[in-house]
Coordinates of N, CA and C in Angstrom, one line a residue:
M6 N -27.4 25.8 31.6 CA -26.4 24.9 30.9 C -25.4 24.4 31.9
E7 N -24.9 25.2 32.8 CA -23.9 24.9 33.7 C -24.4 23.8 34.7
K8 N -25.7 23.8 35.1 CA -26.2 22.8 35.9 C -26.3 21.4 35.2
S9 N -26.6 21.4 33.9 CA -26.7 20.2 33.2 C -25.3 19.6 33.1
N10 N -24.3 20.4 32.9 CA -22.9 19.9 32.8 C -22.5 19.2 34.2
E11 N -22.9 19.9 35.3 CA -22.6 19.3 36.6 C -23.3 18.0 36.8
K12 N -24.6 17.9 36.3 CA -25.4 16.7 36.5 C -24.7 15.6 35.7
N13 N -24.3 15.9 34.4 CA -23.7 14.9 33.6 C -22.4 14.4 34.2
A14 N -21.6 15.3 34.8 CA -20.4 15.0 35.4 C -20.6 14.1 36.6
N15 N -21.6 14.4 37.4 CA -22.0 13.6 38.6 C -22.4 12.2 38.2
E16 N -23.1 12.1 37.1 CA -23.6 10.8 36.6 C -22.5 9.8 36.3
F17 N -21.4 10.4 35.8 CA -20.3 9.6 35.3 C -19.2 9.4 36.3
E18 N -19.3 9.9 37.5 CA -18.3 9.7 38.6 C -18.2 8.3 38.9
G19 N -17.0 7.8 39.1 CA -16.8 6.4 39.4 C -16.7 5.6 38.1
N20 N -17.1 6.1 37.0 CA -16.9 5.3 35.7 C -15.7 5.8 35.0
E21 N -14.6 5.1 35.2 CA -13.3 5.6 34.7 C -13.1 5.5 33.2
S22 N -14.0 4.7 32.5 CA -13.9 4.6 31.1 C -14.5 5.8 30.3
V23 N -15.2 6.6 31.0 CA -15.9 7.8 30.4 C -15.1 9.0 30.8
N24 N -14.6 9.8 29.9 CA -14.0 11.1 30.2 C -15.0 12.2 30.0
Y25 N -15.3 12.9 31.0 CA -16.2 14.0 30.9 C -15.5 15.3 30.5
I26 N -15.9 15.9 29.4 CA -15.4 17.2 28.9 C -16.5 18.2 28.9
P27 N -16.4 19.3 29.6 CA -17.5 20.2 29.6 C -17.6 20.8 28.2
S28 N -18.9 21.2 27.8 CA -19.1 21.7 26.5 C -18.3 23.0 26.2
N29 N -18.0 23.8 27.2 CA -17.3 25.1 26.9 C -15.8 24.7 26.6
A30 N -15.3 23.6 27.1 CA -13.9 23.2 26.8 C -13.8 22.7 25.4
V31 N -14.9 22.0 24.9 CA -14.9 21.6 23.5 C -14.9 22.8 22.6
D32 N -15.8 23.8 22.9 CA -15.9 25.0 22.1 C -14.5 25.7 22.0
D33 N -13.8 25.8 23.1 CA -12.5 26.5 23.1 C -11.5 25.7 22.2
R34 N -11.6 24.4 22.2 CA -10.6 23.7 21.4 C -11.0 23.8 19.9
I35 N -12.2 23.9 19.6 CA -12.6 24.1 18.2 C -12.3 25.5 17.7
D36 N -12.5 26.5 18.5 CA -12.2 27.9 18.1 C -10.7 28.2 18.0
S37 N -9.9 27.5 18.7 CA -8.5 27.8 18.7 C -7.8 27.3 17.4
D38 N -7.1 28.1 16.8 CA -6.4 27.7 15.5 C -4.9 28.1 15.7
D39 N -4.1 27.2 16.3 CA -2.7 27.5 16.6 C -1.9 27.5 15.4
E40 N -2.3 26.8 14.3 CA -1.4 26.6 13.1 C -1.4 27.8 12.2
G41 N -2.5 28.6 12.2 CA -2.6 29.7 11.3 C -2.9 29.3 9.9
P42 N -2.9 30.2 9.0 CA -3.3 29.9 7.6 C -2.3 29.0 7.0
K43 N -2.8 28.2 6.1 CA -1.9 27.2 5.3 C -1.7 27.8 3.9
S44 N -0.6 27.5 3.3 CA -0.3 27.9 1.9 C -1.0 26.9 1.0
S45 N -1.0 27.2 -0.3 CA -1.6 26.3 -1.2 C -0.9 25.0 -1.3
A46 N 0.5 25.1 -1.2 CA 1.3 23.9 -1.3 C 1.0 23.0 -0.1
E47 N 0.8 23.6 1.1 CA 0.4 22.8 2.3 C -0.9 22.1 2.1
N48 N -1.9 22.8 1.4 CA -3.2 22.3 1.2 C -3.1 21.1 0.2
L49 N -2.2 21.2 -0.8 CA -2.1 20.2 -1.8 C -1.3 18.9 -1.3
I50 N -0.3 19.1 -0.5 CA 0.5 18.0 0.0 C 0.2 17.8 1.5
P51 N -0.4 16.7 1.9 CA -0.8 16.5 3.3 C 0.4 16.0 4.1
T52 N 1.3 16.9 4.4 CA 2.5 16.5 5.1 C 2.3 15.9 6.5
E53 N 1.3 16.3 7.2 CA 1.0 15.7 8.5 C 0.6 14.3 8.3
Q54 N -0.3 14.0 7.3 CA -0.8 12.7 7.1 C 0.4 11.8 6.6
I55 N 1.3 12.3 5.8 CA 2.4 11.6 5.3 C 3.3 11.2 6.5
Q56 N 3.6 12.2 7.4 CA 4.4 11.9 8.5 C 3.8 10.9 9.4
N57 N 2.5 11.0 9.7 CA 1.8 10.0 10.5 C 1.9 8.6 9.9
G58 N 1.7 8.6 8.5 CA 1.8 7.3 7.8 C 3.2 6.7 7.9
L59 N 4.2 7.5 7.8 CA 5.6 7.0 7.9 C 5.9 6.5 9.4
K60 N 5.4 7.2 10.4 CA 5.6 6.8 11.7 C 4.9 5.4 12.0
T61 N 3.6 5.3 11.4 CA 2.9 4.1 11.6 C 3.7 2.9 10.9
A62 N 4.1 3.2 9.6 CA 4.9 2.2 8.9 C 6.1 1.7 9.7
K63 N 6.8 2.7 10.3 CA 8.0 2.4 11.0 C 7.7 1.5 12.2
N64 N 6.6 1.9 12.9 CA 6.2 1.1 14.1 C 5.8 -0.3 13.6
L65 N 5.2 -0.5 12.5 CA 4.8 -1.8 12.0 C 6.0 -2.6 11.7
W66 N 7.0 -2.0 11.0 CA 8.3 -2.7 10.7 C 9.0 -3.1 12.0
L67 N 9.0 -2.2 13.0 CA 9.7 -2.6 14.2 C 9.0 -3.7 14.9
I68 N 7.7 -3.7 14.9 CA 7.0 -4.9 15.5 C 7.3 -6.2 14.8
G69 N 7.3 -6.1 13.4 CA 7.6 -7.3 12.6 C 9.0 -7.7 12.8
W70 N 10.0 -6.8 12.9 CA 11.4 -7.1 13.0 C 11.6 -7.7 14.4
N71 N 11.0 -7.2 15.4 CA 11.1 -7.8 16.8 C 10.6 -9.2 16.8
G72 N 9.5 -9.5 16.1 CA 9.0 -10.8 16.0 C 10.0 -11.8 15.3
V73 N 10.6 -11.3 14.3 CA 11.6 -12.1 13.6 C 12.8 -12.4 14.5
K74 N 13.3 -11.3 15.2 CA 14.4 -11.5 16.1 C 14.1 -12.5 17.2
D75 N 12.9 -12.5 17.7 CA 12.5 -13.4 18.8 C 12.4 -14.8 18.2
K76 N 11.9 -15.0 17.0 CA 11.8 -16.3 16.4 C 13.2 -16.9 16.1
L77 N 14.1 -16.0 15.6 CA 15.5 -16.5 15.3 C 16.2 -16.8 16.6
K78 N 16.0 -16.1 17.7 CA 16.6 -16.4 19.0 C 16.1 -17.8 19.5
E79 N 14.8 -18.0 19.3 CA 14.2 -19.3 19.7 C 14.8 -20.4 18.9
I80 N 14.9 -20.2 17.6 CA 15.5 -21.3 16.7 C 17.0 -21.5 17.1
D81 N 17.7 -20.5 17.3 CA 19.1 -20.6 17.7 C 19.4 -21.4 19.0
E82 N 18.4 -21.2 19.9 CA 18.6 -21.9 21.2 C 18.0 -23.3 21.2
S83 N 17.4 -23.7 20.1 CA 16.7 -25.0 20.1 C 17.8 -26.2 20.0
E84 N 17.3 -27.3 20.4 CA 18.2 -28.5 20.5 C 18.6 -28.9 19.1
Q85 N 17.8 -28.8 18.1 CA 18.2 -29.2 16.7 C 19.3 -28.3 16.2
M86 N 19.2 -27.0 16.5 CA 20.3 -26.1 16.1 C 21.6 -26.4 16.8
K87 N 21.5 -26.8 18.0 CA 22.8 -27.2 18.7 C 23.4 -28.4 18.0
Q88 N 22.6 -29.3 17.6 CA 23.1 -30.5 16.9 C 23.7 -30.1 15.6
V89 N 23.0 -29.2 14.8 CA 23.6 -28.8 13.5 C 24.9 -28.1 13.7
K90 N 25.0 -27.2 14.7 CA 26.3 -26.5 15.0 C 27.4 -27.5 15.4
F91 N 27.1 -28.5 16.1 CA 28.0 -29.6 16.5 C 28.5 -30.3 15.3
K92 N 27.6 -30.7 14.4 CA 28.0 -31.4 13.1 C 28.9 -30.5 12.2
L93 N 28.5 -29.2 12.1 CA 29.3 -28.3 11.3 C 30.7 -28.2 11.9
K94 N 30.8 -28.1 13.2 CA 32.2 -28.0 13.8 C 33.0 -29.3 13.5
E95 N 32.3 -30.5 13.5 CA 33.0 -31.7 13.2 C 33.5 -31.7 11.8
I96 N 32.6 -31.3 10.9 CA 33.0 -31.2 9.4 C 34.2 -30.2 9.2
E97 N 34.1 -29.1 9.9 CA 35.1 -28.0 9.7 C 36.5 -28.6 10.1
E98 N 36.5 -29.4 11.2 CA 37.8 -29.9 11.7 C 38.2 -31.2 11.1
S99 N 37.5 -31.7 10.2 CA 37.9 -33.0 9.6 C 39.0 -32.9 8.6
E100 N 39.7 -34.0 8.4 CA 40.8 -34.1 7.4 C 40.4 -33.7 6.0
Q101 N 39.3 -34.2 5.6 CA 38.8 -33.9 4.2 C 38.6 -32.4 4.0
M102 N 38.1 -31.7 5.0 CA 37.9 -30.3 4.9 C 39.2 -29.6 4.8
K103 N 40.2 -30.0 5.5 CA 41.5 -29.4 5.5 C 42.1 -29.5 4.1
K104 N 41.9 -30.7 3.4 CA 42.4 -30.9 2.1 C 41.7 -30.0 1.1
V105 N 40.4 -29.9 1.3 CA 39.6 -29.0 0.4 C 40.1 -27.5 0.5
K106 N 40.3 -27.1 1.7 CA 40.8 -25.7 1.9 C 42.1 -25.5 1.3
E107 N 43.0 -26.4 1.4 CA 44.4 -26.3 0.8 C 44.3 -26.3 -0.7
A108 N 43.3 -27.0 -1.3 CA 43.2 -27.1 -2.8 C 42.5 -25.8 -3.3
T109 N 41.6 -25.2 -2.6 CA 40.9 -24.0 -3.1 C 41.6 -22.7 -2.7
A110 N 42.6 -22.7 -1.8 CA 43.2 -21.5 -1.3 C 43.6 -20.6 -2.5
P111 N 44.4 -21.1 -3.5 CA 44.8 -20.2 -4.5 C 43.7 -19.5 -5.3
V112 N 42.6 -20.3 -5.5 CA 41.5 -19.7 -6.3 C 40.8 -18.7 -5.4
I113 N 40.6 -18.9 -4.2 CA 40.0 -18.0 -3.3 C 40.8 -16.7 -3.2
D114 N 42.1 -16.8 -3.1 CA 43.0 -15.6 -3.0 C 42.8 -14.8 -4.2
K115 N 42.9 -15.5 -5.4 CA 42.7 -14.7 -6.7 C 41.4 -14.0 -6.8
A116 N 40.3 -14.7 -6.4 CA 39.0 -14.1 -6.4 C 38.9 -12.9 -5.4
A117 N 39.5 -13.0 -4.3 CA 39.5 -11.9 -3.3 C 40.2 -10.7 -3.9
V118 N 41.3 -10.9 -4.6 CA 42.0 -9.7 -5.3 C 41.1 -9.1 -6.3
S119 N 40.5 -10.0 -7.2 CA 39.6 -9.5 -8.2 C 38.4 -8.7 -7.6
L120 N 37.8 -9.3 -6.6 CA 36.7 -8.6 -6.0 C 37.1 -7.3 -5.3
N121 N 38.3 -7.2 -4.8 CA 38.8 -5.9 -4.3 C 38.9 -4.9 -5.4
E122 N 39.4 -5.3 -6.5 CA 39.5 -4.3 -7.7 C 38.1 -3.9 -8.1
V123 N 37.2 -4.8 -8.2 CA 35.8 -4.5 -8.6 C 35.2 -3.5 -7.6
N124 N 35.4 -3.8 -6.3 CA 34.9 -3.0 -5.3 C 35.4 -1.5 -5.4
H125 N 36.7 -1.4 -5.7 CA 37.3 -0.1 -5.8 C 36.7 0.6 -7.0
Q126 N 36.5 0.0 -8.1 CA 35.9 0.6 -9.3 C 34.5 1.0 -9.1
V127 N 33.7 0.2 -8.5 CA 32.3 0.5 -8.2 C 32.3 1.7 -7.2
G128 N 33.1 1.7 -6.2 CA 33.2 2.8 -5.3 C 33.5 4.1 -6.0
N129 N 34.4 4.1 -6.9 CA 34.8 5.3 -7.7 C 33.6 5.8 -8.5
A130 N 33.0 4.8 -9.2 CA 31.8 5.1 -10.0 C 30.7 5.7 -9.2
C131 N 30.4 5.2 -8.0 CA 29.4 5.7 -7.2 C 29.7 7.2 -6.7
C132 N 31.0 7.4 -6.4 CA 31.4 8.8 -6.0 C 31.2 9.8 -7.1
I133 N 31.5 9.3 -8.4 CA 31.3 10.2 -9.5 C 29.8 10.5 -9.7
G134 N 29.0 9.4 -9.6 CA 27.6 9.5 -9.8 C 26.9 10.4 -8.7
L135 N 27.4 10.3 -7.5 CA 26.9 11.1 -6.4 C 27.2 12.6 -6.7
Q136 N 28.5 12.8 -7.1 CA 28.9 14.2 -7.4 C 28.1 14.8 -8.5
W137 N 27.9 14.0 -9.6 CA 27.1 14.5 -10.7 C 25.7 14.8 -10.3
T138 N 25.1 14.0 -9.5 CA 23.7 14.2 -9.0 C 23.6 15.5 -8.1
E139 N 24.6 15.7 -7.3 CA 24.7 16.9 -6.4 C 24.8 18.1 -7.3
D140 N 25.6 18.0 -8.4 CA 25.8 19.2 -9.3 C 24.4 19.5 -10.0
R141 N 23.8 18.4 -10.5 CA 22.5 18.6 -11.1 C 21.4 19.2 -10.2
L142 N 21.5 18.8 -8.9 CA 20.5 19.4 -8.0 C 20.8 20.9 -7.7
E143 N 22.1 21.2 -7.6 CA 22.4 22.7 -7.5 C 21.9 23.4 -8.7
D144 N 22.1 22.9 -9.9 CA 21.6 23.5 -11.2 C 20.1 23.7 -11.2
A145 N 19.4 22.7 -10.6 CA 18.0 22.7 -10.6 C 17.3 23.6 -9.6
K146 N 18.0 24.0 -8.6 CA 17.4 24.8 -7.5 C 16.7 26.0 -8.0
P147 N 17.4 26.8 -8.8 CA 16.7 28.1 -9.3 C 15.4 27.7 -10.1
H148 N 15.5 26.6 -10.9 CA 14.3 26.3 -11.6 C 13.2 25.8 -10.7
L149 N 13.5 25.1 -9.6 CA 12.5 24.7 -8.7 C 11.8 25.9 -8.0
V150 N 12.6 26.9 -7.6 CA 12.1 28.1 -7.0 C 11.1 28.7 -8.0
E151 N 11.6 28.8 -9.3 CA 10.7 29.4 -10.3 C 9.4 28.6 -10.5
F152 N 9.5 27.3 -10.5 CA 8.4 26.4 -10.6 C 7.4 26.7 -9.4
K153 N 7.9 26.8 -8.2 CA 7.1 27.0 -7.1 C 6.3 28.3 -7.2
E154 N 7.0 29.4 -7.7 CA 6.4 30.7 -7.8 C 5.3 30.6 -8.9
K155 N 5.6 29.9 -10.0 CA 4.6 29.8 -11.0 C 3.4 29.0 -10.6
A156 N 3.6 27.9 -9.8 CA 2.5 27.1 -9.2 C 1.7 27.9 -8.3
I157 N 2.2 28.7 -7.5 CA 1.5 29.6 -6.6 C 0.6 30.6 -7.4
G158 N 1.3 31.2 -8.5 CA 0.5 32.1 -9.3 C -0.6 31.4 -10.1
L159 N -0.4 30.2 -10.6 CA -1.4 29.5 -11.3 C -2.6 29.1 -10.3
T160 N -2.2 28.7 -9.1 CA -3.2 28.4 -8.1 C -4.1 29.6 -7.8
S161 N -3.4 30.8 -7.7 CA -4.2 32.0 -7.4 C -5.1 32.4 -8.6
D162 N -4.6 32.3 -9.8 CA -5.4 32.5 -11.0 C -6.5 31.6 -11.1
F163 N -6.3 30.3 -10.9 CA -7.4 29.3 -10.9 C -8.4 29.6 -9.9
H164 N -8.0 29.9 -8.7 CA -9.0 30.2 -7.6 C -9.8 31.4 -8.0
E165 N -9.1 32.5 -8.4 CA -9.9 33.7 -8.8 C -10.8 33.5 -9.9
R166 N -10.4 32.7 -10.9 CA -11.2 32.5 -12.1 C -12.4 31.6 -11.8
F167 N -12.2 30.5 -11.0 CA -13.3 29.6 -10.9 C -14.0 29.7 -9.5
I168 N -13.4 30.3 -8.5 CA -14.0 30.4 -7.2 C -14.3 31.8 -6.9
G169 N -13.5 32.7 -7.3 CA -13.7 34.2 -7.0 C -12.9 34.6 -5.8
K170 N -13.3 35.7 -5.3 CA -12.6 36.3 -4.1 C -13.2 35.6 -2.9
D171 N -12.3 35.5 -1.8 CA -12.8 34.9 -0.6 C -13.6 36.0 0.2
E172 N -14.0 35.6 1.4 CA -14.9 36.5 2.2 C -14.3 37.8 2.5
S173 N -13.0 37.9 2.6 CA -12.3 39.2 3.0 C -12.1 40.0 1.8
G174 N -12.5 39.6 0.6 CA -12.3 40.4 -0.6 C -10.9 40.2 -1.3
R175 N -10.1 39.3 -0.7 CA -8.8 39.1 -1.2 C -8.9 38.2 -2.4
K176 N -8.1 38.5 -3.4 CA -8.0 37.6 -4.6 C -7.0 36.5 -4.3
G177 N -7.2 35.3 -4.9 CA -6.2 34.3 -4.7 C -6.7 33.1 -4.0
P178 N -5.9 32.1 -3.8 CA -6.3 30.9 -3.1 C -6.6 31.1 -1.7
P179 N -7.5 30.2 -1.1 CA -7.8 30.4 0.3 C -6.6 29.9 1.1
T180 N -6.4 30.5 2.3 CA -5.3 30.2 3.1 C -5.5 29.1 4.0
T181 N -6.8 28.7 4.2 CA -7.1 27.6 5.0 C -8.1 26.7 4.3
I182 N -8.2 25.4 4.8 CA -9.1 24.5 4.1 C -10.5 24.7 4.6

């Protein structure tokens, strides 16, 4: 077996696209189990897959966002945008715009005061809502622990009833997939 591995390794020398892995290295990787047994909850909720999915989604969003930023920069530096900015500056500095600003100033000031009051009320309501949610979460913690224990018990009962004991003679759910 050792000679055939050497022969295969020699055949692929110089071919950088092929990575030679001796068969005994593959067997060592398969036999090693660094994670240990998994609980029933870990078997039911694929946390690794969820984390990988979230990382992939994040990367896709970043790629998309970088594309948007590049396109906006390109548009901002274009000749048409320079012309638009120039026209807006002319309009902003015109006599007609000054008259409009003077006429609307009292209304804008009143609206700013009203919006400030609304902002203050919404902020207070959000603080109260957050505190209420935090209190409910603290109240729910003991029930969640009880639910977890019941779920583990039900899983054990289900496994014993429908699958039986595992190879070691232990009752309950399997610790690995």
